[in-house]
mmCIF file of C-alpha atoms in Angstrom:
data_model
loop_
_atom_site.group_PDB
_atom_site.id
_atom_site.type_symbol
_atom_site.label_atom_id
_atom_site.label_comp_id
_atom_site.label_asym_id
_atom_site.label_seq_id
_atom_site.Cartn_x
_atom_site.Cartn_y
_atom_site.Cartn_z
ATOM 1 C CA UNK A 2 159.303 97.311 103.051
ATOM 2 C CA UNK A 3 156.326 95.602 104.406
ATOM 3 C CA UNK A 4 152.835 97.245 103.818
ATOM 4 C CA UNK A 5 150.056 96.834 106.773
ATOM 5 C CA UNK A 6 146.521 96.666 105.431
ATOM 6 C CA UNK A 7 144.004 98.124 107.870
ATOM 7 C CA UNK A 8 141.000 96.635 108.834
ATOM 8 C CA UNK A 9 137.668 98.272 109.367
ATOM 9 C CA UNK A 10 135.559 96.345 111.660
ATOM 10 C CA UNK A 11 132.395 95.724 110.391
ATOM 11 C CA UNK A 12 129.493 97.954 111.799
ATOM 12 C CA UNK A 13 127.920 95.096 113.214
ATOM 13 C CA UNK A 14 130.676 94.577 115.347
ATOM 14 C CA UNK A 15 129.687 97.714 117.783
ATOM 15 C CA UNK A 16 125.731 97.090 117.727
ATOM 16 C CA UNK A 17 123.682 94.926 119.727
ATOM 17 C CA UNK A 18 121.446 92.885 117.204
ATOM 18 C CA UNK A 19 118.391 92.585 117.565
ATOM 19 C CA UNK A 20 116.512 89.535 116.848
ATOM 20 C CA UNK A 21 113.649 89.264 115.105
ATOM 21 C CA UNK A 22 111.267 86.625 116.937
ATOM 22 C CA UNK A 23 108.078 86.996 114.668
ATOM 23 C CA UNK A 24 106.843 88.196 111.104
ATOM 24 C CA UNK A 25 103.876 89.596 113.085
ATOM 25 C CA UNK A 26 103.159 93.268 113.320
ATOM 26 C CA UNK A 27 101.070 95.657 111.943
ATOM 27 C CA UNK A 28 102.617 97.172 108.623
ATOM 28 C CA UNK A 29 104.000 100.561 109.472
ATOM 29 C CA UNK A 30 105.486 103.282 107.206
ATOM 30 C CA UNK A 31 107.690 105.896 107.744
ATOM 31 C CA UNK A 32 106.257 109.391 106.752
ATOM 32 C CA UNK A 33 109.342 111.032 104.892
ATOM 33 C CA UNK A 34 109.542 108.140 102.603
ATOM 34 C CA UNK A 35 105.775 107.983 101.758
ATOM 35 C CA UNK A 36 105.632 111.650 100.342
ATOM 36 C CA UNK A 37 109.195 112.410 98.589
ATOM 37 C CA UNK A 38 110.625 110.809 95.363
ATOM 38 C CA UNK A 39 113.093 108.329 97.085
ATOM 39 C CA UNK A 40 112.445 105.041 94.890
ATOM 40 C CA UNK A 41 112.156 104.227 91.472
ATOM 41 C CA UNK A 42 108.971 103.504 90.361
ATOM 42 C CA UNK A 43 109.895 100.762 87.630
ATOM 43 C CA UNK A 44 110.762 97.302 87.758
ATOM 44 C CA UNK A 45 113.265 98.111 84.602
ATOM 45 C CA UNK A 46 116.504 98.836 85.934
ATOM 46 C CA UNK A 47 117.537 103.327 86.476
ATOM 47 C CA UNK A 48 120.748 104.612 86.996
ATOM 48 C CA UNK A 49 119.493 108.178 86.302
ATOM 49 C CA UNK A 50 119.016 109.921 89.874
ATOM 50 C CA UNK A 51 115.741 111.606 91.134
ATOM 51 C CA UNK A 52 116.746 115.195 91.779
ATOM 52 C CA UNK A 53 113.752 116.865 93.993
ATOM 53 C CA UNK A 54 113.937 120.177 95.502
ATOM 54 C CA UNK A 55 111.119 122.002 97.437
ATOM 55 C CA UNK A 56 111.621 125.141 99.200
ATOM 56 C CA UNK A 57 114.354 124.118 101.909
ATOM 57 C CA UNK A 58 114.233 120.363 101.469
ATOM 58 C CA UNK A 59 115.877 118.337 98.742
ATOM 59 C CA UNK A 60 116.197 115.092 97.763
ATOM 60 C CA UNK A 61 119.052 113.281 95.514
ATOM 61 C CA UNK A 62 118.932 109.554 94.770
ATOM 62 C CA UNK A 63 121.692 108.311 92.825
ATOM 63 C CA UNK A 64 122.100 105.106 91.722
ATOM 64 C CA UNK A 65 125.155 102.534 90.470
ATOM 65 C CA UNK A 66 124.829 101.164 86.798
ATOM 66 C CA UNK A 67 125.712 97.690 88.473
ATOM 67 C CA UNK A 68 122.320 96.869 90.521
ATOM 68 C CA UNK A 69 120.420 100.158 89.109
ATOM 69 C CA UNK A 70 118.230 102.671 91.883
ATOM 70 C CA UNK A 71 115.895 101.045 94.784
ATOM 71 C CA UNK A 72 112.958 100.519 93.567
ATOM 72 C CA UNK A 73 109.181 101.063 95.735
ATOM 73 C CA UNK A 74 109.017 96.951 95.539
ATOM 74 C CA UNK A 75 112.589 97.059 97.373
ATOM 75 C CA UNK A 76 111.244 99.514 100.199
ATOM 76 C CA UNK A 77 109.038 97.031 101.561
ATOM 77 C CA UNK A 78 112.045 95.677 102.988
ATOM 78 C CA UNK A 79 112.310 98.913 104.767
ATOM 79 C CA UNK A 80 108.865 99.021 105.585
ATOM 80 C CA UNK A 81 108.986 95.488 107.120
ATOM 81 C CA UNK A 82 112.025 96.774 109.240
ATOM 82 C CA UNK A 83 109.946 99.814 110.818
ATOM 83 C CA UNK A 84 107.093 97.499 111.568
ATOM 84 C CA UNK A 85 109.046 95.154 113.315
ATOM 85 C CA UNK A 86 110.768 97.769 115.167
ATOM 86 C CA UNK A 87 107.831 99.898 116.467
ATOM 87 C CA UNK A 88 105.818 96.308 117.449
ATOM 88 C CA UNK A 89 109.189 95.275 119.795
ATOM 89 C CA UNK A 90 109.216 99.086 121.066
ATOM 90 C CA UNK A 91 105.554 98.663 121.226
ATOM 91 C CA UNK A 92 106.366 95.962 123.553
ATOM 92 C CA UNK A 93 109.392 97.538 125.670
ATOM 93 C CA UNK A 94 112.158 95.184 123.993
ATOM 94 C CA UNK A 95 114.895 96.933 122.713
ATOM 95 C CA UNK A 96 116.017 97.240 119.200
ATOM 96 C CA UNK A 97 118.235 99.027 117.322
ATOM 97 C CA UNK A 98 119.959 99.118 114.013
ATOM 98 C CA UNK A 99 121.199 95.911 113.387
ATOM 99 C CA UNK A 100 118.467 93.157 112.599
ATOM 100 C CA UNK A 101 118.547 89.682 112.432
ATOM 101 C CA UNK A 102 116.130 87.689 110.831
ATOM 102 C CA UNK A 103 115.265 84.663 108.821
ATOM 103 C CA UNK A 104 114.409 85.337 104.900
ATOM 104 C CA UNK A 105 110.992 83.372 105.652
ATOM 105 C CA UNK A 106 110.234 85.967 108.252
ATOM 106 C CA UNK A 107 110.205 89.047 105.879
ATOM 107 C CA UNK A 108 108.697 87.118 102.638
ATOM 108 C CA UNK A 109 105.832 86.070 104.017
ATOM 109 C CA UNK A 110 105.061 89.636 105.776
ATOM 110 C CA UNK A 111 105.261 91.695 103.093
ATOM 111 C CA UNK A 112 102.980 89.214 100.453
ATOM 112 C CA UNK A 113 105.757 87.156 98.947
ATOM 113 C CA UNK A 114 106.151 83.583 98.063
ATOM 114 C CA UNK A 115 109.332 81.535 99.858
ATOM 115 C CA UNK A 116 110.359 79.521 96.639
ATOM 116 C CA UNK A 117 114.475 79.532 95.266
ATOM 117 C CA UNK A 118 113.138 82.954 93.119
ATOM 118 C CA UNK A 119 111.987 84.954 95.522
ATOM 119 C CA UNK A 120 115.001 84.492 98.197
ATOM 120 C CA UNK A 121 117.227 85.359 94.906
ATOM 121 C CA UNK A 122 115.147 88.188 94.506
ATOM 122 C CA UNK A 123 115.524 89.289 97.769
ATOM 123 C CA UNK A 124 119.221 89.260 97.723
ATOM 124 C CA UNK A 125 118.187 91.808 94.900
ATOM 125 C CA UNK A 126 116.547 94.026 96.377
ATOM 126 C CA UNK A 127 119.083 93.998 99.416
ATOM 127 C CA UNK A 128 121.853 94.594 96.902
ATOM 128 C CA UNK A 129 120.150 97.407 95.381
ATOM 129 C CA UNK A 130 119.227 98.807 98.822
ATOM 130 C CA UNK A 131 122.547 99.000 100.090
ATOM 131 C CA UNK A 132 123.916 100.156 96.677
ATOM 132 C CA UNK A 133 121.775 103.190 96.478
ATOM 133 C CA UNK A 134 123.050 106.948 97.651
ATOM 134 C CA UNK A 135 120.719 109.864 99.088
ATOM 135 C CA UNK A 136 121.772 113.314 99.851
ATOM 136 C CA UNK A 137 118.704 114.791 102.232
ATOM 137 C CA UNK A 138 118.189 117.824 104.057
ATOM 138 C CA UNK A 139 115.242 116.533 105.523
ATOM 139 C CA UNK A 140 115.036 116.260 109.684
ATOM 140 C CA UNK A 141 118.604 118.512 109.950
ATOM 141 C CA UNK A 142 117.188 120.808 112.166
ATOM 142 C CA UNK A 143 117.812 124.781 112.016
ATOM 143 C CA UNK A 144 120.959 124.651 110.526
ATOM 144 C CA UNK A 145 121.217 123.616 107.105
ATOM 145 C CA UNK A 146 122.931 120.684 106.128
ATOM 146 C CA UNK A 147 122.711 117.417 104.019
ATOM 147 C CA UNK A 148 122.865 114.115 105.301
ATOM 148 C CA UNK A 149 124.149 111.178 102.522
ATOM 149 C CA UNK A 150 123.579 107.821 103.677
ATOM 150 C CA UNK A 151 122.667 103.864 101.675
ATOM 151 C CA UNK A 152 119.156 102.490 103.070
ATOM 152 C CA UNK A 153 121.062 99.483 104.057
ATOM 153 C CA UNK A 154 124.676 99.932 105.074
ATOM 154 C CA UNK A 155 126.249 96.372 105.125
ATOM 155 C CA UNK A 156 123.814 93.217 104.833
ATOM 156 C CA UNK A 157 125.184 88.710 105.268
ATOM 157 C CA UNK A 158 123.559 86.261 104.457
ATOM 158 C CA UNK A 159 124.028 82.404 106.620
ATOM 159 C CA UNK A 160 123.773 79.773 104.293
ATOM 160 C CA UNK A 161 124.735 75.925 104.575
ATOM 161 C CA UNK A 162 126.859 74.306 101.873
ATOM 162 C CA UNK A 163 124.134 73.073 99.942
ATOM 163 C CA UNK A 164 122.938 76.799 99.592
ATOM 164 C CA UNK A 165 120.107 77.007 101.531
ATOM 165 C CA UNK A 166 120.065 80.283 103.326
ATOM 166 C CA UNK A 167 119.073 80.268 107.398
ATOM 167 C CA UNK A 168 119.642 83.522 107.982
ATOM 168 C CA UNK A 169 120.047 87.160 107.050
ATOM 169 C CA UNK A 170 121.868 90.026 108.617
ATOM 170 C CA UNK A 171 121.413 94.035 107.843
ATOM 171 C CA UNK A 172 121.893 97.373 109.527
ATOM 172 C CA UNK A 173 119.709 100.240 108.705
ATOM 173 C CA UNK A 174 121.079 103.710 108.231
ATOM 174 C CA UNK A 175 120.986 106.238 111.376
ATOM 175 C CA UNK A 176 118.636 108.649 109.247
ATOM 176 C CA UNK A 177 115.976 105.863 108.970
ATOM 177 C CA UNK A 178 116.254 104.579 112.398
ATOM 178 C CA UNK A 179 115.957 107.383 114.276
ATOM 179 C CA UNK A 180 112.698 108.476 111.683
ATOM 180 C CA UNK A 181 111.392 105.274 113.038
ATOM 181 C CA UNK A 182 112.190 104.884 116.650
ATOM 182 C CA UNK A 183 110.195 108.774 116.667
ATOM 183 C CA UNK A 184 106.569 107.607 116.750
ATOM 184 C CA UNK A 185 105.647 111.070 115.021
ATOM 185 C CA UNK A 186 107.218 110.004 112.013
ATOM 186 C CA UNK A 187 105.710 106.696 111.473
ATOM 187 C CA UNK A 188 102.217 105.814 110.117
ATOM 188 C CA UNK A 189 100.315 102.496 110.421
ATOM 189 C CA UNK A 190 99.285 100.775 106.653
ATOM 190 C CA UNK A 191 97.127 98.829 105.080
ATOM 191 C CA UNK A 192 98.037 95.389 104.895
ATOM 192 C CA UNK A 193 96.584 95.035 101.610
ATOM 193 C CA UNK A 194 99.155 97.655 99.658
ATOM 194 C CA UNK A 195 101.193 95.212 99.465
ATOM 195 C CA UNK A 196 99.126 93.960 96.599
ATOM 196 C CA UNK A 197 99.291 96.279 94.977
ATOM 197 C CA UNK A 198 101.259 95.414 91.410
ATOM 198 C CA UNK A 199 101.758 98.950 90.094
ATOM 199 C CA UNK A 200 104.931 101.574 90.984
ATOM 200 C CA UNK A 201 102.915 104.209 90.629
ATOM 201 C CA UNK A 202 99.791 102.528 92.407
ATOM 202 C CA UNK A 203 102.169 101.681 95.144
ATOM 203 C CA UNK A 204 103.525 105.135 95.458
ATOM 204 C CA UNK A 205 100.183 106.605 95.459
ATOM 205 C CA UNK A 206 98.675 104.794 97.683
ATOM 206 C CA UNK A 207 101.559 106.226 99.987
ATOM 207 C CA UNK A 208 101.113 110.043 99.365
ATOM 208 C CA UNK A 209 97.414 109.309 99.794
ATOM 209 C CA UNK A 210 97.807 107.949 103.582
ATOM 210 C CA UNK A 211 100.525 110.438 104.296
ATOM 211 C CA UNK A 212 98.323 113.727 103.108
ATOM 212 C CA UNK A 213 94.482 112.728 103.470
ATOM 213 C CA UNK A 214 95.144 110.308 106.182
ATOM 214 C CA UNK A 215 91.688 109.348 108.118
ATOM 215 C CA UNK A 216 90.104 113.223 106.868
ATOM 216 C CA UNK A 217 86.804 113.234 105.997
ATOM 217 C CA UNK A 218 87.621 115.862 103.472
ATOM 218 C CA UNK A 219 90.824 114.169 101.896
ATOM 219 C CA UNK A 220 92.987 116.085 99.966
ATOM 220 C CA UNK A 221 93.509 117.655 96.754
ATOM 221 C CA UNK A 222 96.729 117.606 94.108
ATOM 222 C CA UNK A 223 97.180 119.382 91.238
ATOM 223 C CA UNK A 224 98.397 116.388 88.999
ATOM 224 C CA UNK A 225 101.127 118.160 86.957
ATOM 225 C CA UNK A 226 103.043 118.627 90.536
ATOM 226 C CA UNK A 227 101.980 115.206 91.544
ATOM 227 C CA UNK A 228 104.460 114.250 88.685
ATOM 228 C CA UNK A 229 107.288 116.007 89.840
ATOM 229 C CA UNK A 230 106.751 114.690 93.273
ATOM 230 C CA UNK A 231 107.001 111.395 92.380
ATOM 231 C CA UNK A 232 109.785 111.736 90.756
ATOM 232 C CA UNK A 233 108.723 109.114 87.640
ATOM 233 C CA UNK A 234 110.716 109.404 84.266
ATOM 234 C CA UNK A 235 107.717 108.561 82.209
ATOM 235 C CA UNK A 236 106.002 111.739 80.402
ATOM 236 C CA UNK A 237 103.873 114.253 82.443
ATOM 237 C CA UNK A 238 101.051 113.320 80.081
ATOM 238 C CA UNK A 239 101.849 109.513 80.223
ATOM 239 C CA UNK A 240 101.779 110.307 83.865
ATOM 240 C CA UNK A 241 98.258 111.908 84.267
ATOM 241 C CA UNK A 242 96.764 109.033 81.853
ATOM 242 C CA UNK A 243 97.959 106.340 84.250
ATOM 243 C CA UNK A 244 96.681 108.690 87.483
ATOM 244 C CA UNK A 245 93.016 108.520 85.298
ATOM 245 C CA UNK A 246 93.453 104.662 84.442
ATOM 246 C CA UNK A 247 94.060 104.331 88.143
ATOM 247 C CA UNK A 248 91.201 106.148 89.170
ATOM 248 C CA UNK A 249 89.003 104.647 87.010
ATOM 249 C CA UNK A 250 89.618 101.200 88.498
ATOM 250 C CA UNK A 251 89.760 102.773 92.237
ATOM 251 C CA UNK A 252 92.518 99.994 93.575
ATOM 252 C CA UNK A 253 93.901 102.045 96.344
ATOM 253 C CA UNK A 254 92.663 100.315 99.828
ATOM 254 C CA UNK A 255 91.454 103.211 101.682
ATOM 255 C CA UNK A 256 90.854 105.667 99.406
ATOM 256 C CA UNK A 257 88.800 106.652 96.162
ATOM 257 C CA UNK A 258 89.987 109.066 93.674
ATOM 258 C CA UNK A 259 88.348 111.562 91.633
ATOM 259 C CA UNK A 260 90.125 113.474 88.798
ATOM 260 C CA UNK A 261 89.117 116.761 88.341
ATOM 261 C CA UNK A 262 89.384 119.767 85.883
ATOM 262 C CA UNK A 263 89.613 123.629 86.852
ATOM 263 C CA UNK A 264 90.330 125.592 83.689
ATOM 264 C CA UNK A 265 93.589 123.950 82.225
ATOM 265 C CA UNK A 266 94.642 122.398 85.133
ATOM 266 C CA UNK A 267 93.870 118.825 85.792
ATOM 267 C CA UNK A 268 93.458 117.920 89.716
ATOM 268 C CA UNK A 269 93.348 114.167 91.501
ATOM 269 C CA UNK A 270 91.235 114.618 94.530
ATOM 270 C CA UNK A 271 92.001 111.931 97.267
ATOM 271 C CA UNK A 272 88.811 110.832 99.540
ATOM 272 C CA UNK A 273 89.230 108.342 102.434
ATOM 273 C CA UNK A 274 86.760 105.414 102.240
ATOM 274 C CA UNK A 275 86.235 102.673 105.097
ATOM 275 C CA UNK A 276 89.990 101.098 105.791
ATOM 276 C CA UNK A 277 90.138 97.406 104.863
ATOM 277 C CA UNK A 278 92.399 94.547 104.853
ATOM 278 C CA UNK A 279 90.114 92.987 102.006
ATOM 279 C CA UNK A 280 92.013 92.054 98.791
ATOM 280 C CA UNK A 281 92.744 95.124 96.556
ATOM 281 C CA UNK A 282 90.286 94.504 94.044
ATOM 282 C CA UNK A 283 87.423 95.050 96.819
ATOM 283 C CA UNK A 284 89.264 96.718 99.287
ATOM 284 C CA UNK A 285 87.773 100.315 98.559
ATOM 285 C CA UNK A 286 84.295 101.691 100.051
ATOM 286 C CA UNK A 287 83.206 102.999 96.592
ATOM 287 C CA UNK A 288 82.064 106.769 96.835
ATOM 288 C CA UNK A 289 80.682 107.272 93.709
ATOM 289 C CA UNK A 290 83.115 105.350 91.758
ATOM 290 C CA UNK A 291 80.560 105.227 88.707
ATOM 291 C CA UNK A 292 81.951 108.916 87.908
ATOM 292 C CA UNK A 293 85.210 108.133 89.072
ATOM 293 C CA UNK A 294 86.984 110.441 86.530
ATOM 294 C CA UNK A 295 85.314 114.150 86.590
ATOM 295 C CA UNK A 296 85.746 116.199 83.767
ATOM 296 C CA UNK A 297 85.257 119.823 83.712
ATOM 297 C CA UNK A 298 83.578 119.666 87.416
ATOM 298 C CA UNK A 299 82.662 123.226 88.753
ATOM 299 C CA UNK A 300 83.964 124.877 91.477
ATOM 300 C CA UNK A 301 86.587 122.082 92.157
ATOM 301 C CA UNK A 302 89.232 123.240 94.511
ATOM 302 C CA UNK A 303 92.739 123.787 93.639
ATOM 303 C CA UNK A 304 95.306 121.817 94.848
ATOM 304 C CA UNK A 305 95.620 121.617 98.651
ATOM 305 C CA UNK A 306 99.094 123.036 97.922
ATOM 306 C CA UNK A 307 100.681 124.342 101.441
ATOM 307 C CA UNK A 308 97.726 123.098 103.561
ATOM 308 C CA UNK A 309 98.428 121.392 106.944
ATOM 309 C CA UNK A 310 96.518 117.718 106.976
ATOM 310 C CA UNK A 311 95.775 116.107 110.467
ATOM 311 C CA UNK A 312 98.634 113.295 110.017
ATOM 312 C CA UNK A 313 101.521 115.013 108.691
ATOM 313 C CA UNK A 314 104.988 116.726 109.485
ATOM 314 C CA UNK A 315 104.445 120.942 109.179
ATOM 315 C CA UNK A 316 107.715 121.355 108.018
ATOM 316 C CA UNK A 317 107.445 118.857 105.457
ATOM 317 C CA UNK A 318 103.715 119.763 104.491
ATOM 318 C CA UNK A 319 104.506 123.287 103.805
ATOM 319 C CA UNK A 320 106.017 122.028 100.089
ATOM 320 C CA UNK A 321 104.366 118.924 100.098
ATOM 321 C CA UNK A 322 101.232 120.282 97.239
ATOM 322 C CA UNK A 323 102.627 123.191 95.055
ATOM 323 C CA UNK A 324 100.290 124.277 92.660
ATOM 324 C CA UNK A 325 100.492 126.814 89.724
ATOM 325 C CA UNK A 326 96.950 128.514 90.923
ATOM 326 C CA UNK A 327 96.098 130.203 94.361
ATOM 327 C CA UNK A 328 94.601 128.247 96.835
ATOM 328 C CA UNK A 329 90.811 128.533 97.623
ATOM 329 C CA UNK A 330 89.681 128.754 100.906
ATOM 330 C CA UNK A 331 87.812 126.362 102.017
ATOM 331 C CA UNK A 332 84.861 125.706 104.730
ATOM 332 C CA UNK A 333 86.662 123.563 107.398
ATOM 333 C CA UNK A 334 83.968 124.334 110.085
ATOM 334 C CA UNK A 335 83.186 120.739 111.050
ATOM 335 C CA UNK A 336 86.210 118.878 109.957
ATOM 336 C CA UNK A 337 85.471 116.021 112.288
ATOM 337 C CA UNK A 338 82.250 115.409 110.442
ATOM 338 C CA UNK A 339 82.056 112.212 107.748
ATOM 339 C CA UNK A 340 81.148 113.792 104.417
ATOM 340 C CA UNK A 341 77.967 112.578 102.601
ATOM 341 C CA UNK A 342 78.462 109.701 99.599
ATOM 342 C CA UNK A 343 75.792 111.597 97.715
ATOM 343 C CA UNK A 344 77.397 114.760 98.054
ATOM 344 C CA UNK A 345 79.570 115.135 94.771
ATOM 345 C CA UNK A 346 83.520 115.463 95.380
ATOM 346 C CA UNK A 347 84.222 118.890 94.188
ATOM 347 C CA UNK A 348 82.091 119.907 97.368
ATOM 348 C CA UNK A 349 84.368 118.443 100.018
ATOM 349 C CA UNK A 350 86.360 121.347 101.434
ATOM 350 C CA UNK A 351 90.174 120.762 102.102
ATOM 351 C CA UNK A 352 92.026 121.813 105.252
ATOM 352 C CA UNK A 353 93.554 125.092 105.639
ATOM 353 C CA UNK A 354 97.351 126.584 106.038
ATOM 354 C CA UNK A 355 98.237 125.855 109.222
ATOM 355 C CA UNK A 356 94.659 124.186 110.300
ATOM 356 C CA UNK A 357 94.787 120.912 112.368
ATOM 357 C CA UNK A 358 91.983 118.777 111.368
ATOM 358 C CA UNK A 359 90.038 117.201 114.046
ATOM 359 C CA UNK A 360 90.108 113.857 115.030
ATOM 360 C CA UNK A 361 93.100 111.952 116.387
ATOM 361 C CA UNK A 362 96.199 110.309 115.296
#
């Protein structure tokens, strides 16, 4: 008796591609990846999923011994693909989920040399892309349910026989595109992160532009829940000595930090300096970065824990900054105005539950 195999088309095969003409467009993010646990934050391979729940949303990332978990250096791939989407929407060309691109295009855009290493670790980073499995509830509306999905679904490469590659294909998961294609969900970055050489740096640097955005008064984390948001396997206290090493060397463009104490509880407030494209190393407005790391300051706030920032998703704000202390209130009479670089951090008030801070998106 004869057996018929079936054939499943490939994916590709029922979406218009679109063609990527240009590496050029403004580095864009998209917000549910820049403040959840989604990527591993070491080069070294992990198979051992991130398992992140806060209040109604959860996140599982689960990964394949083979090519290990995603890793934040892989999601720039992503983060090239949302750029290059919103620029062509920008521009009234239509996209959609299936790109087509040349290898060159994306290395160069996202800091990368084109030599025979960094194609191969491209094909990496693709393989660990496509390989990695998250279960979300995030964006499912009011009925609960969970969404399970690969950041890339099926990926090709064109090479000529004397291995050379020409070409690259991929198509992006519905959950991403659609976070993309909604303007609301996607947040413009500074070129410079991607110079940034450290996972947790790098993942920072993200929660820092997602929660203090462009606010004069930044925001405020209590560092122990910083760790569990990030979703790191090194040590809570290994984990609040690198957030002090990085502080104390203030690489984040955009942004200067400023750790804080409040009893027991340690606290990383996040201040917004003048945006730069300038390499990392002087790519921060320094606000006081001679006492960087403050110990025992008084009267520093809490963490902003279930505060509403100016550039971020209420849903997803509301347990975005869990603390174990009650949340001071804070003076956000004139949130629109620029605070002082004399004044000393612990004196910059944070926004407010369900406060929209001035200024625009």
């Amino acid at each position: 008796m004869l057996t018929r195999r079936l054939i499943t088309p490939s994916e590709r095969s029922k979406l218009d591609p679109f063609v990527v003409a240009t590496g050029d467009a403004s580095p864009r993010d998209q917000r549910d990846l820049m403040e959840r646990p989604f990527f591993s934050l070491a080069k070294a391979r992990r198979t051992r999923p991130i398992l992140y729940q806060a209040g109604d949303v959860r996140v599982e990332v689960h990964a394949v011994p083979e090519h290990g978990m995603a890793t934040i250096w892989d999601a720039d791939v992503l983060i090239w693909a949302a750029s290059q989407i919103v620029e062509a929407e920008n521009l009234g060309l239509k996209t959609s989920r299936f790109l087509r691109f040349t290898p060159y295009q994306l290395l160069i855009a996202v800091g990368r040399q084109t030599g025979a290493r960094d194609y191969k670790l491209l094909k990496g980073a693709l393989a660990r892309l496509q390989a990695t499995v998250i279960r979300t509830t995030i964006r499912q509306g009011e009925h609960w349910r969970r969404h399970q999905f690969s950041w890339i679904n099926e990926w090709e490469e064109c090479a000529r026989r004397d291995g050379r590659v020409e070409g690259m294909e991929f198509v992006l998961p519905d959950w991403f595109y659609h976070g993309v294609i909604d303007r609301s969900l996607v947040l413009a970055i500074d070129p410079a992160y991607f110079r940034l050489t450290g996972g947790i740096e790098r993942w920072l640097y993200r929660v820092a532009r997602k929660h203090a955005g462009r606010q004069p008064r930044g925001w405020l984390f209590e560092i122990v829940h910083l760790h569990k948001k990030s979703g790191s396997l090194v040590r809570a206290s290994d984990f609040a000595r690198q957030i002090r090493l990085i502080a104390a060397r203030q690489p984040l463009p955009g942004y200067s930090l400023y750790v804080e104490r409040e009893g027991r509880r340690e606290l990383l407030r996040i201040l917004p300096a003048k945006l730069s494209t300038a390499p990392v190393d002087g790519a921060v407005d320094e606000l006081g970065t001679s006492h960087a790391i403050l110990v025992g300051t008084p009267h520093a706030a809490p963490s902003g824990l279930r505060t509403h920032a100016l550039e971020s998703n209420l849903d997803s704000n509301l347990e975005s900054n869990c603390c174990s202390g009650p949340v001071r209130h804070a003076d956000n009479a004139d949130a629109s105005a620029e605070p002082s670089s004399t004044a000393p951090p612990s004196q910059q008030s944070l926004p407010l539950l369900g406060h929209k801070a001035g200024g625009k998106r």
